[in-house]
Tab-separated table of C-alpha atoms in Angstrom:
chain	number	residue	atom	x	y	z
A	1	UNK	CA	-53.101	-37.070	84.680
A	2	UNK	CA	-50.304	-34.797	83.440
A	3	UNK	CA	-48.923	-32.473	80.813
A	4	UNK	CA	-47.958	-33.403	77.274
A	5	UNK	CA	-44.624	-31.634	76.734
A	6	UNK	CA	-42.367	-30.742	73.816
A	7	UNK	CA	-40.136	-33.832	73.657
A	8	UNK	CA	-36.447	-33.954	72.848
A	9	UNK	CA	-36.011	-35.468	69.394
A	10	UNK	CA	-32.245	-35.761	69.530
A	11	UNK	CA	-29.152	-34.409	71.237
A	12	UNK	CA	-29.011	-31.476	68.824
A	13	UNK	CA	-32.573	-30.245	69.444
A	14	UNK	CA	-33.351	-27.511	71.960
A	15	UNK	CA	-36.653	-26.195	70.558
A	16	UNK	CA	-39.497	-27.108	68.223
A	17	UNK	CA	-42.184	-25.304	66.237
A	18	UNK	CA	-45.815	-26.413	66.476
A	19	UNK	CA	-47.050	-27.085	62.926
A	20	UNK	CA	-50.391	-28.813	63.447
A	21	UNK	CA	-52.603	-30.190	66.212
A	22	UNK	CA	-54.276	-33.508	65.390
A	23	UNK	CA	-56.458	-33.421	68.519
A	24	UNK	CA	-58.795	-30.922	70.136
A	25	UNK	CA	-60.064	-30.443	73.705
A	26	UNK	CA	-62.384	-33.292	74.625
A	27	UNK	CA	-60.648	-35.931	72.494
A	28	UNK	CA	-59.655	-39.183	74.169
A	29	UNK	CA	-56.054	-40.199	73.433
A	30	UNK	CA	-54.144	-43.392	74.131
A	31	UNK	CA	-50.479	-43.619	74.948
A	32	UNK	CA	-48.642	-43.665	71.607
A	33	UNK	CA	-51.364	-41.878	69.603
A	34	UNK	CA	-50.012	-39.221	67.234
A	35	UNK	CA	-51.380	-35.918	68.526
A	36	UNK	CA	-49.287	-33.160	66.928
A	37	UNK	CA	-46.847	-32.293	64.154
A	38	UNK	CA	-43.652	-30.462	65.162
A	39	UNK	CA	-41.013	-28.804	62.982
A	40	UNK	CA	-37.368	-29.026	64.112
A	41	UNK	CA	-34.193	-27.826	62.448
A	42	UNK	CA	-33.940	-31.287	60.865
A	43	UNK	CA	-37.389	-32.301	59.727
A	44	UNK	CA	-41.133	-32.237	60.417
A	45	UNK	CA	-42.134	-35.032	62.794
A	46	UNK	CA	-45.249	-36.623	64.229
A	47	UNK	CA	-45.357	-36.436	68.033
A	48	UNK	CA	-47.148	-39.099	70.042
A	49	UNK	CA	-48.785	-38.788	73.440
A	50	UNK	CA	-47.017	-40.068	76.539
A	51	UNK	CA	-50.267	-40.109	78.526
A	52	UNK	CA	-53.696	-41.704	78.208
A	53	UNK	CA	-56.802	-39.683	78.915
A	54	UNK	CA	-58.849	-36.736	77.715
A	55	UNK	CA	-57.296	-33.616	76.182
A	56	UNK	CA	-58.424	-30.888	78.569
A	57	UNK	CA	-56.562	-27.934	77.059
A	58	UNK	CA	-54.124	-27.098	74.268
A	59	UNK	CA	-51.439	-24.762	75.595
A	60	UNK	CA	-49.388	-23.825	72.517
A	61	UNK	CA	-50.535	-22.045	69.371
A	62	UNK	CA	-49.841	-23.384	65.893
A	63	UNK	CA	-46.732	-21.570	64.639
A	64	UNK	CA	-45.263	-21.050	68.128
A	65	UNK	CA	-41.636	-22.085	68.721
A	66	UNK	CA	-40.997	-23.321	72.258
A	67	UNK	CA	-38.084	-24.991	74.121
A	68	UNK	CA	-38.072	-28.717	74.796
A	69	UNK	CA	-39.930	-29.578	77.999
A	70	UNK	CA	-42.544	-26.859	77.461
A	71	UNK	CA	-46.094	-28.068	78.285
A	72	UNK	CA	-48.025	-28.391	75.028
A	73	UNK	CA	-51.329	-29.791	76.292
A	74	UNK	CA	-53.029	-30.836	79.526
A	75	UNK	CA	-54.371	-34.391	79.648
A	76	UNK	CA	-56.798	-35.510	82.357
A	77	UNK	CA	-58.545	-38.749	83.288
A	78	UNK	CA	-61.936	-37.305	82.278
A	79	UNK	CA	-63.057	-34.250	80.245
A	80	UNK	CA	-62.535	-32.139	83.388
A	81	UNK	CA	-61.178	-33.740	86.521
A	82	UNK	CA	-60.835	-30.472	88.365
A	83	UNK	CA	-57.037	-30.346	88.199
A	84	UNK	CA	-55.512	-26.876	87.762
A	85	UNK	CA	-54.463	-25.843	84.305
A	86	UNK	CA	-50.786	-26.195	83.559
A	87	UNK	CA	-48.744	-23.029	83.584
A	88	UNK	CA	-48.887	-21.629	80.091
A	89	UNK	CA	-45.601	-20.566	78.442
A	90	UNK	CA	-45.328	-16.871	77.698
A	91	UNK	CA	-46.684	-15.848	74.320
A	92	UNK	CA	-48.555	-19.129	73.736
A	93	UNK	CA	-52.168	-18.673	74.890
A	94	UNK	CA	-54.354	-21.715	75.332
A	95	UNK	CA	-56.630	-22.854	72.525
A	96	UNK	CA	-59.438	-24.437	74.504
A	97	UNK	CA	-62.723	-22.710	73.841
A	98	UNK	CA	-61.286	-20.536	71.052
A	99	UNK	CA	-63.607	-22.069	68.474
A	100	UNK	CA	-66.498	-20.580	70.417
A	101	UNK	CA	-65.004	-17.116	70.133
A	102	UNK	CA	-63.378	-17.236	73.550
A	103	UNK	CA	-66.684	-17.765	75.375
A	104	UNK	CA	-66.480	-18.996	78.925
A	105	UNK	CA	-66.482	-22.764	79.128
A	106	UNK	CA	-69.576	-24.519	80.313
A	107	UNK	CA	-69.874	-26.413	83.590
A	108	UNK	CA	-67.449	-29.312	83.923
A	109	UNK	CA	-68.679	-32.726	82.936
A	110	UNK	CA	-69.222	-35.105	85.832
A	111	UNK	CA	-66.280	-37.310	86.603
A	112	UNK	CA	-66.438	-40.793	85.138
A	113	UNK	CA	-63.954	-43.613	84.671
A	114	UNK	CA	-61.973	-43.467	81.443
A	115	UNK	CA	-63.648	-46.537	79.983
A	116	UNK	CA	-67.095	-45.147	80.746
A	117	UNK	CA	-66.174	-41.835	79.150
A	118	UNK	CA	-65.281	-43.627	75.934
A	119	UNK	CA	-68.392	-45.812	76.039
A	120	UNK	CA	-70.590	-42.728	76.338
A	121	UNK	CA	-69.243	-41.324	73.092
A	122	UNK	CA	-70.223	-43.664	70.276
A	123	UNK	CA	-68.619	-42.788	66.976
A	124	UNK	CA	-65.421	-41.648	68.720
A	125	UNK	CA	-62.450	-40.990	66.440
A	126	UNK	CA	-58.909	-41.458	67.725
A	127	UNK	CA	-56.241	-38.913	66.685
A	128	UNK	CA	-54.481	-41.295	64.249
A	129	UNK	CA	-57.776	-42.119	62.539
A	130	UNK	CA	-58.725	-38.441	62.399
A	131	UNK	CA	-55.358	-37.683	60.825
A	132	UNK	CA	-55.922	-40.402	58.205
A	133	UNK	CA	-59.359	-38.957	57.473
A	134	UNK	CA	-57.799	-35.523	57.039
A	135	UNK	CA	-55.237	-36.883	54.559
A	136	UNK	CA	-57.886	-38.789	52.579
A	137	UNK	CA	-60.340	-35.890	52.590
A	138	UNK	CA	-63.022	-37.709	54.588
A	139	UNK	CA	-65.254	-36.073	57.177
A	140	UNK	CA	-65.150	-38.541	60.124
A	141	UNK	CA	-68.506	-37.232	61.378
A	142	UNK	CA	-70.153	-38.789	58.310
A	143	UNK	CA	-68.494	-42.187	58.747
A	144	UNK	CA	-70.354	-45.051	60.414
A	145	UNK	CA	-68.018	-46.587	62.978
A	146	UNK	CA	-67.662	-50.370	63.235
A	147	UNK	CA	-65.230	-50.407	66.168
A	148	UNK	CA	-65.902	-50.907	69.847
A	149	UNK	CA	-68.797	-48.736	71.083
A	150	UNK	CA	-69.204	-47.506	67.510
A	151	UNK	CA	-65.697	-46.028	67.269
A	152	UNK	CA	-64.536	-45.096	63.767
A	153	UNK	CA	-61.618	-47.284	62.646
A	154	UNK	CA	-58.961	-46.883	59.956
A	155	UNK	CA	-60.843	-49.374	57.775
A	156	UNK	CA	-64.029	-47.321	58.087
A	157	UNK	CA	-62.210	-44.202	56.889
A	158	UNK	CA	-60.468	-46.016	54.036
A	159	UNK	CA	-63.784	-47.461	52.816
A	160	UNK	CA	-65.375	-44.016	52.971
A	161	UNK	CA	-62.461	-42.514	51.043
A	162	UNK	CA	-63.092	-44.618	47.932
A	163	UNK	CA	-66.532	-43.187	47.022
A	164	UNK	CA	-65.460	-39.773	48.305
A	165	UNK	CA	-62.518	-39.656	45.939
A	166	UNK	CA	-64.656	-40.896	43.047
A	167	UNK	CA	-67.346	-38.346	43.716
A	168	UNK	CA	-64.918	-35.447	44.126
A	169	UNK	CA	-62.090	-35.919	41.635
A	170	UNK	CA	-61.324	-32.221	41.722
A	171	UNK	CA	-60.066	-32.498	45.296
A	172	UNK	CA	-62.752	-30.232	46.811
A	173	UNK	CA	-64.410	-31.442	49.992
A	174	UNK	CA	-68.143	-31.452	49.261
A	175	UNK	CA	-68.886	-31.464	52.970
A	176	UNK	CA	-67.289	-28.022	53.294
A	177	UNK	CA	-67.750	-25.979	50.103
A	178	UNK	CA	-64.616	-24.293	48.832
A	179	UNK	CA	-62.226	-26.269	51.004
A	180	UNK	CA	-59.464	-28.021	49.094
A	181	UNK	CA	-58.043	-31.236	50.456
A	182	UNK	CA	-54.362	-30.585	51.103
A	183	UNK	CA	-51.454	-31.426	53.367
A	184	UNK	CA	-50.466	-29.025	56.187
A	185	UNK	CA	-47.159	-28.230	54.454
A	186	UNK	CA	-48.945	-27.449	51.165
A	187	UNK	CA	-51.341	-25.080	52.950
A	188	UNK	CA	-48.483	-23.358	54.743
A	189	UNK	CA	-46.431	-22.956	51.551
A	190	UNK	CA	-49.432	-21.620	49.607
A	191	UNK	CA	-50.249	-19.158	52.389
A	192	UNK	CA	-46.650	-17.901	52.507
A	193	UNK	CA	-46.747	-17.233	48.751
A	194	UNK	CA	-50.294	-15.856	48.679
A	195	UNK	CA	-51.548	-18.641	46.391
A	196	UNK	CA	-55.013	-20.200	46.069
A	197	UNK	CA	-54.937	-23.964	46.613
A	198	UNK	CA	-58.030	-24.368	44.438
A	199	UNK	CA	-55.889	-23.493	41.405
A	200	UNK	CA	-53.621	-26.519	41.848
A	201	UNK	CA	-54.082	-30.083	40.648
A	202	UNK	CA	-53.538	-32.432	43.582
A	203	UNK	CA	-51.603	-35.683	43.194
A	204	UNK	CA	-52.144	-36.941	46.742
A	205	UNK	CA	-54.783	-39.427	47.991
A	206	UNK	CA	-58.197	-38.541	46.635
A	207	UNK	CA	-56.754	-35.562	44.737
A	208	UNK	CA	-55.273	-33.885	47.812
A	209	UNK	CA	-52.784	-31.094	47.089
A	210	UNK	CA	-49.287	-31.883	48.355
A	211	UNK	CA	-46.279	-29.633	48.918
A	212	UNK	CA	-44.721	-30.961	45.707
A	213	UNK	CA	-47.800	-29.878	43.718
A	214	UNK	CA	-47.419	-26.287	44.936
A	215	UNK	CA	-43.692	-26.250	44.180
A	216	UNK	CA	-44.290	-27.700	40.710
A	217	UNK	CA	-46.894	-25.067	39.953
A	218	UNK	CA	-44.643	-22.143	40.924
A	219	UNK	CA	-41.660	-23.542	39.066
A	220	UNK	CA	-39.625	-24.248	42.182
A	221	UNK	CA	-39.970	-27.991	42.319
A	222	UNK	CA	-36.806	-30.039	42.725
A	223	UNK	CA	-35.574	-31.725	39.557
A	224	UNK	CA	-35.738	-35.071	41.311
A	225	UNK	CA	-39.189	-36.680	41.445
A	226	UNK	CA	-41.390	-36.186	44.459
A	227	UNK	CA	-41.091	-38.682	47.279
A	228	UNK	CA	-42.864	-41.883	46.205
A	229	UNK	CA	-45.446	-43.497	48.436
A	230	UNK	CA	-44.360	-45.707	51.299
A	231	UNK	CA	-44.992	-48.886	49.356
A	232	UNK	CA	-42.315	-48.100	46.750
A	233	UNK	CA	-39.655	-45.809	48.140
A	234	UNK	CA	-36.470	-47.738	47.430
A	235	UNK	CA	-35.435	-49.520	44.240
A	236	UNK	CA	-35.569	-53.307	44.408
A	237	UNK	CA	-32.437	-54.107	42.472
A	238	UNK	CA	-28.951	-55.372	43.150
A	239	UNK	CA	-27.574	-51.845	43.421
A	240	UNK	CA	-28.516	-51.806	47.118
A	241	UNK	CA	-31.566	-51.106	49.244
A	242	UNK	CA	-30.104	-47.815	50.403
A	243	UNK	CA	-29.355	-46.472	46.910
A	244	UNK	CA	-32.241	-44.049	47.201
A	245	UNK	CA	-31.628	-43.361	50.878
A	246	UNK	CA	-28.029	-42.294	50.229
A	247	UNK	CA	-28.613	-40.635	46.862
A	248	UNK	CA	-27.488	-36.995	46.996
A	249	UNK	CA	-30.168	-34.446	46.131
A	250	UNK	CA	-29.984	-33.231	42.539
A	251	UNK	CA	-29.304	-29.582	41.863
A	252	UNK	CA	-32.542	-27.665	42.124
A	253	UNK	CA	-33.945	-24.196	42.575
A	254	UNK	CA	-35.080	-24.036	46.185
A	255	UNK	CA	-37.461	-21.455	47.586
A	256	UNK	CA	-36.031	-19.235	50.363
A	257	UNK	CA	-37.674	-21.311	53.093
A	258	UNK	CA	-36.064	-24.444	51.660
A	259	UNK	CA	-32.627	-22.850	51.718
A	260	UNK	CA	-33.200	-21.639	55.264
A	261	UNK	CA	-34.197	-25.144	56.387
A	262	UNK	CA	-31.148	-26.691	54.762
A	263	UNK	CA	-28.863	-24.106	56.351
A	264	UNK	CA	-30.487	-24.649	59.745
A	265	UNK	CA	-30.157	-28.407	59.444
A	266	UNK	CA	-26.485	-28.168	58.518
A	267	UNK	CA	-25.829	-25.823	61.442
A	268	UNK	CA	-27.520	-28.249	63.830
A	269	UNK	CA	-25.629	-31.262	62.498
A	270	UNK	CA	-22.339	-29.344	62.449
A	271	UNK	CA	-22.766	-28.206	66.045
A	272	UNK	CA	-23.535	-31.742	67.193
A	273	UNK	CA	-20.579	-33.255	65.315
A	274	UNK	CA	-18.259	-30.608	66.777
A	275	UNK	CA	-19.507	-31.480	70.242
A	276	UNK	CA	-19.015	-35.173	69.479
A	277	UNK	CA	-15.374	-34.727	68.436
A	278	UNK	CA	-14.640	-32.465	71.399
A	279	UNK	CA	-16.211	-34.643	74.087
A	280	UNK	CA	-15.994	-38.240	72.827
A	281	UNK	CA	-12.570	-39.959	72.638
A	282	UNK	CA	-13.031	-41.720	69.302
A	283	UNK	CA	-11.066	-44.719	68.145
A	284	UNK	CA	-11.360	-46.307	64.710
A	285	UNK	CA	-11.097	-49.849	63.345
A	286	UNK	CA	-11.696	-51.316	59.905
A	287	UNK	CA	-12.038	-54.788	58.433
A	288	UNK	CA	-12.479	-56.158	54.909
A	289	UNK	CA	-15.271	-58.733	54.866
A	290	UNK	CA	-15.553	-61.566	52.327
A	291	UNK	CA	-19.098	-61.524	50.911
A	292	UNK	CA	-18.779	-64.515	48.553
A	293	UNK	CA	-21.016	-66.744	50.696
A	294	UNK	CA	-23.570	-63.969	51.298
A	295	UNK	CA	-23.804	-62.986	47.634
A	296	UNK	CA	-24.062	-66.608	46.438
A	297	UNK	CA	-26.843	-67.367	48.946
A	298	UNK	CA	-28.694	-64.152	48.082
A	299	UNK	CA	-28.571	-64.911	44.366
A	300	UNK	CA	-29.900	-68.447	44.882
A	301	UNK	CA	-32.789	-67.120	46.979
A	302	UNK	CA	-33.601	-64.386	44.467
A	303	UNK	CA	-33.939	-66.926	41.649
A	304	UNK	CA	-37.101	-68.175	43.394
A	305	UNK	CA	-38.609	-64.727	43.985
A	306	UNK	CA	-40.316	-62.067	41.871
A	307	UNK	CA	-38.267	-58.955	41.203
A	308	UNK	CA	-40.280	-56.861	43.666
A	309	UNK	CA	-39.289	-59.012	46.667
A	310	UNK	CA	-35.691	-59.902	45.874
A	311	UNK	CA	-33.052	-59.435	48.554
A	312	UNK	CA	-30.193	-56.956	48.226
A	313	UNK	CA	-26.735	-57.030	49.808
A	314	UNK	CA	-27.315	-53.931	51.940
A	315	UNK	CA	-30.168	-55.647	53.787
A	316	UNK	CA	-27.855	-58.506	54.780
A	317	UNK	CA	-25.233	-56.013	55.967
A	318	UNK	CA	-27.750	-54.141	58.124
A	319	UNK	CA	-29.117	-57.321	59.684
A	320	UNK	CA	-25.610	-58.612	60.435
A	321	UNK	CA	-24.731	-55.249	62.016
A	322	UNK	CA	-27.766	-55.419	64.309
A	323	UNK	CA	-26.974	-58.976	65.404
A	324	UNK	CA	-23.303	-58.147	66.010
A	325	UNK	CA	-24.333	-55.152	68.151
A	326	UNK	CA	-26.520	-57.469	70.211
A	327	UNK	CA	-23.535	-59.757	70.786
A	328	UNK	CA	-21.161	-56.931	71.784
A	329	UNK	CA	-23.279	-54.661	74.040
A	330	UNK	CA	-20.436	-52.165	74.581
A	331	UNK	CA	-21.216	-50.613	71.176
A	332	UNK	CA	-24.989	-50.500	71.657
A	333	UNK	CA	-26.396	-47.930	74.057
A	334	UNK	CA	-25.924	-44.427	75.418
A	335	UNK	CA	-23.335	-42.524	77.434
A	336	UNK	CA	-25.282	-40.319	79.844
A	337	UNK	CA	-24.483	-38.676	83.190
A	338	UNK	CA	-20.847	-39.845	83.112
A	339	UNK	CA	-21.839	-43.462	82.677
A	340	UNK	CA	-22.683	-46.027	79.995
A	341	UNK	CA	-26.212	-47.360	79.733
A	342	UNK	CA	-26.308	-50.446	77.506
A	343	UNK	CA	-29.522	-51.046	75.597
A	344	UNK	CA	-31.317	-54.383	75.720
A	345	UNK	CA	-32.733	-53.661	72.244
A	346	UNK	CA	-30.970	-52.793	69.006
A	347	UNK	CA	-32.612	-49.757	67.407
A	348	UNK	CA	-30.555	-49.385	64.253
A	349	UNK	CA	-30.173	-45.786	63.076
A	350	UNK	CA	-29.789	-45.485	59.294
A	351	UNK	CA	-28.449	-42.316	57.668
A	352	UNK	CA	-30.930	-40.950	55.094
A	353	UNK	CA	-30.140	-38.071	52.713
A	354	UNK	CA	-33.069	-35.645	52.451
A	355	UNK	CA	-34.171	-34.374	49.054
A	356	UNK	CA	-33.767	-30.730	50.021
A	357	UNK	CA	-30.357	-31.226	51.612
A	358	UNK	CA	-29.082	-32.537	54.913
A	359	UNK	CA	-29.157	-35.934	56.586
A	360	UNK	CA	-31.234	-37.546	59.319
A	361	UNK	CA	-30.633	-40.919	60.968
A	362	UNK	CA	-33.943	-42.373	62.226
A	363	UNK	CA	-34.128	-45.811	63.810
A	364	UNK	CA	-35.437	-49.173	62.667
A	365	UNK	CA	-36.678	-50.477	65.994
A	366	UNK	CA	-35.639	-53.926	67.221
A	367	UNK	CA	-33.664	-54.539	64.039
A	368	UNK	CA	-31.987	-57.622	65.516
A	369	UNK	CA	-35.358	-59.390	65.835
A	370	UNK	CA	-36.555	-58.646	62.293
A	371	UNK	CA	-36.154	-60.988	59.360
A	372	UNK	CA	-34.197	-59.642	56.399
A	373	UNK	CA	-37.469	-59.112	54.500
A	374	UNK	CA	-39.050	-57.265	57.446
A	375	UNK	CA	-35.954	-55.107	57.752
A	376	UNK	CA	-36.161	-54.193	54.048
A	377	UNK	CA	-39.833	-53.266	54.424
A	378	UNK	CA	-39.073	-51.216	57.536
A	379	UNK	CA	-36.293	-49.358	55.769
A	380	UNK	CA	-38.541	-48.564	52.791
A	381	UNK	CA	-41.195	-47.142	55.070
A	382	UNK	CA	-38.669	-45.201	57.155
A	383	UNK	CA	-37.003	-43.547	54.160
A	384	UNK	CA	-40.361	-42.630	52.631
A	385	UNK	CA	-41.554	-40.931	55.804
A	386	UNK	CA	-38.188	-39.223	56.357
A	387	UNK	CA	-38.436	-37.699	52.869
A	388	UNK	CA	-42.060	-36.701	53.468
A	389	UNK	CA	-41.308	-35.191	56.890
A	390	UNK	CA	-43.487	-37.709	58.748
A	391	UNK	CA	-41.039	-39.293	61.177
A	392	UNK	CA	-42.089	-40.034	64.734
A	393	UNK	CA	-40.382	-38.870	67.899
A	394	UNK	CA	-39.101	-42.308	68.917
A	395	UNK	CA	-37.502	-42.908	65.530
A	396	UNK	CA	-35.295	-39.848	65.973
A	397	UNK	CA	-34.614	-40.131	69.706
A	398	UNK	CA	-34.127	-43.905	70.141
A	399	UNK	CA	-31.279	-45.122	67.841
A	400	UNK	CA	-28.813	-47.110	69.924
A	401	UNK	CA	-26.198	-47.457	67.157
A	402	UNK	CA	-26.091	-45.848	63.704
A	403	UNK	CA	-24.995	-47.129	60.293
A	404	UNK	CA	-23.865	-44.937	57.417
A	405	UNK	CA	-23.568	-46.580	53.998
A	406	UNK	CA	-21.932	-44.607	51.218
A	407	UNK	CA	-21.115	-47.621	49.074
A	408	UNK	CA	-23.763	-46.778	46.498
A	409	UNK	CA	-21.892	-43.536	45.821
A	410	UNK	CA	-18.680	-45.441	45.059
A	411	UNK	CA	-17.000	-44.862	48.431
A	412	UNK	CA	-14.663	-47.691	49.464
A	413	UNK	CA	-14.817	-46.954	53.213
A	414	UNK	CA	-16.218	-44.343	55.586
A	415	UNK	CA	-15.169	-43.484	59.156
A	416	UNK	CA	-18.145	-41.792	60.786
A	417	UNK	CA	-18.467	-39.406	63.716
A	418	UNK	CA	-20.417	-40.814	66.663
A	419	UNK	CA	-23.879	-39.328	67.177
A	420	UNK	CA	-24.100	-38.524	70.925
A	421	UNK	CA	-25.260	-39.912	73.263
A	422	UNK	CA	-24.632	-43.096	71.233
A	423	UNK	CA	-21.248	-44.778	71.622
A	424	UNK	CA	-20.573	-46.221	68.158
A	425	UNK	CA	-20.999	-45.598	64.439
A	426	UNK	CA	-20.652	-48.277	61.748
A	427	UNK	CA	-19.530	-47.358	58.242
A	428	UNK	CA	-20.090	-49.524	55.160
A	429	UNK	CA	-18.406	-49.024	51.797
A	430	UNK	CA	-19.242	-50.365	48.373
A	431	UNK	CA	-19.358	-54.058	47.529
A	432	UNK	CA	-16.462	-54.556	45.121
A	433	UNK	CA	-14.473	-57.384	43.599
A	434	UNK	CA	-10.862	-57.799	44.605
A	435	UNK	CA	-8.184	-60.515	44.718
A	436	UNK	CA	-8.676	-62.784	47.735
A	437	UNK	CA	-6.593	-65.693	48.995
A	438	UNK	CA	-8.584	-68.589	50.477
A	439	UNK	CA	-7.203	-71.993	51.469
A	440	UNK	CA	-4.026	-71.291	49.550
A	441	UNK	CA	-5.904	-70.366	46.376
A	442	UNK	CA	-6.048	-66.884	44.890
A	443	UNK	CA	-9.306	-65.765	43.312
A	444	UNK	CA	-11.651	-62.806	42.817
A	445	UNK	CA	-14.334	-62.316	45.463
A	446	UNK	CA	-16.909	-59.660	46.375
A	447	UNK	CA	-15.838	-57.823	49.539
A	448	UNK	CA	-16.915	-54.833	51.610
A	449	UNK	CA	-14.942	-52.622	53.998
A	450	UNK	CA	-16.702	-52.265	57.346
A	451	UNK	CA	-15.481	-49.647	59.817
A	452	UNK	CA	-16.242	-48.921	63.460
A	453	UNK	CA	-15.981	-45.547	65.194
A	454	UNK	CA	-16.365	-46.171	68.936
A	455	UNK	CA	-16.207	-44.368	72.278
A	456	UNK	CA	-13.032	-45.166	74.258
A	457	UNK	CA	-14.835	-44.363	77.527
A	458	UNK	CA	-16.998	-47.441	77.003
A	459	UNK	CA	-15.001	-49.887	74.897
A	460	UNK	CA	-11.513	-50.451	73.544
A	461	UNK	CA	-9.831	-52.018	70.532
A	462	UNK	CA	-10.444	-55.531	71.846
A	463	UNK	CA	-14.220	-55.065	72.087
A	464	UNK	CA	-14.332	-53.192	68.803
A	465	UNK	CA	-12.407	-55.974	67.073
A	466	UNK	CA	-14.854	-58.530	68.472
A	467	UNK	CA	-17.724	-56.575	66.979
A	468	UNK	CA	-16.170	-56.532	63.498
A	469	UNK	CA	-15.181	-60.201	63.792
A	470	UNK	CA	-18.754	-61.112	64.734
A	471	UNK	CA	-20.053	-59.100	61.772
A	472	UNK	CA	-17.749	-61.132	59.504
A	473	UNK	CA	-18.835	-64.454	61.051
A	474	UNK	CA	-22.518	-63.688	60.562
A	475	UNK	CA	-22.047	-62.850	56.884
A	476	UNK	CA	-20.349	-66.207	56.271
A	477	UNK	CA	-23.652	-67.906	57.255
A	478	UNK	CA	-26.244	-65.713	55.542
A	479	UNK	CA	-28.950	-68.355	55.749
A	480	UNK	CA	-28.961	-67.886	59.540
A	481	UNK	CA	-29.526	-64.117	59.462
């Protein structure tokens, strides 16, 4: 089949550190299954498989730092299809067979079609389901599978987690005495400080110990609250859906590893922005957009909704940006190999401030096709996982155009630096009231300053102006967004 390699998670990444394997030799994986957790200079991310088949061998140790493109695992059509093992990077011995103390592997299993291989293993657990079981403190071997051929599904694990959590409120896995349910980052932090996880009170699912619990216990927790669960990451009020996403981290006492990560992230971002300014001929445009129609429509809609599902102005601005980028393709895509590659999809990158310092800009995929409500839900989920260090590779590597919104911090306008290989950056300021002349009448209206930083190799002032004009037009008909 092929090798699973360390992917590139952005133009500023040249290496990654293996944090956790979510599969083991013999597991069957589908394309898109999350199989590993990798630490970059920016954040910790889930990495999905690009191949479908059986994991024949793991090639990189947990804790090893390797360049992008390095083979991480060998995936075959069957448990052993006879293909030679991939060349192993220096200093990263394979993991297959290690659990047996390095004993020689047994005879290869007879070749069988992929479907037959799965059918012969009732009770199979896919990597994403195994990861969920790990988080919830459930032993998948004890779960009765209700999926195809007896496969264990997410629902099976979630049902098993309810009695498990009730029976073990102290967070200790009864199936393995002495083992405390905990996240990989909590285990790593406790190990670095020589602490016993059993002494902590877990606040995660089923009493699992999280990184925040360890930091709280040692007096190094940030003064801001821990990242809330995905269902309630951003405030649902008129201050803006990105208020939490753009909120600067409060002053806190960071452990040395936290300061090192922040410094590394800032170095990576600084190097990329320097490269952007040196290699991309930027030009800048700005336009003040009348939001009277958008705000009036939003308020009328919100009167019929509960507080938890009310719309906010930032969601309308993001949706209008995505639709305008679809209309003007010269601002949506990548400049690679001395040529522009327009994207047929709009994957909207959104700048998110991390709690421990630094910024990432993961993508909301196909933002132009989402309703405003779906976009709000997607943003909530994205920010929550960015703060928790659970982003996926595609979310960091796929943005086709990025938006930065500093309006919630009182900024009137922002002119961003393009994130290569993208070709445009949109900046949004705060929604503010100002005098506005309309049809010969002077009044006070809510407005926002929208800016465009674009690549002169791909577009010019005419195309950029069309983008901003289209953004304005869309916001005058908010009911059509």
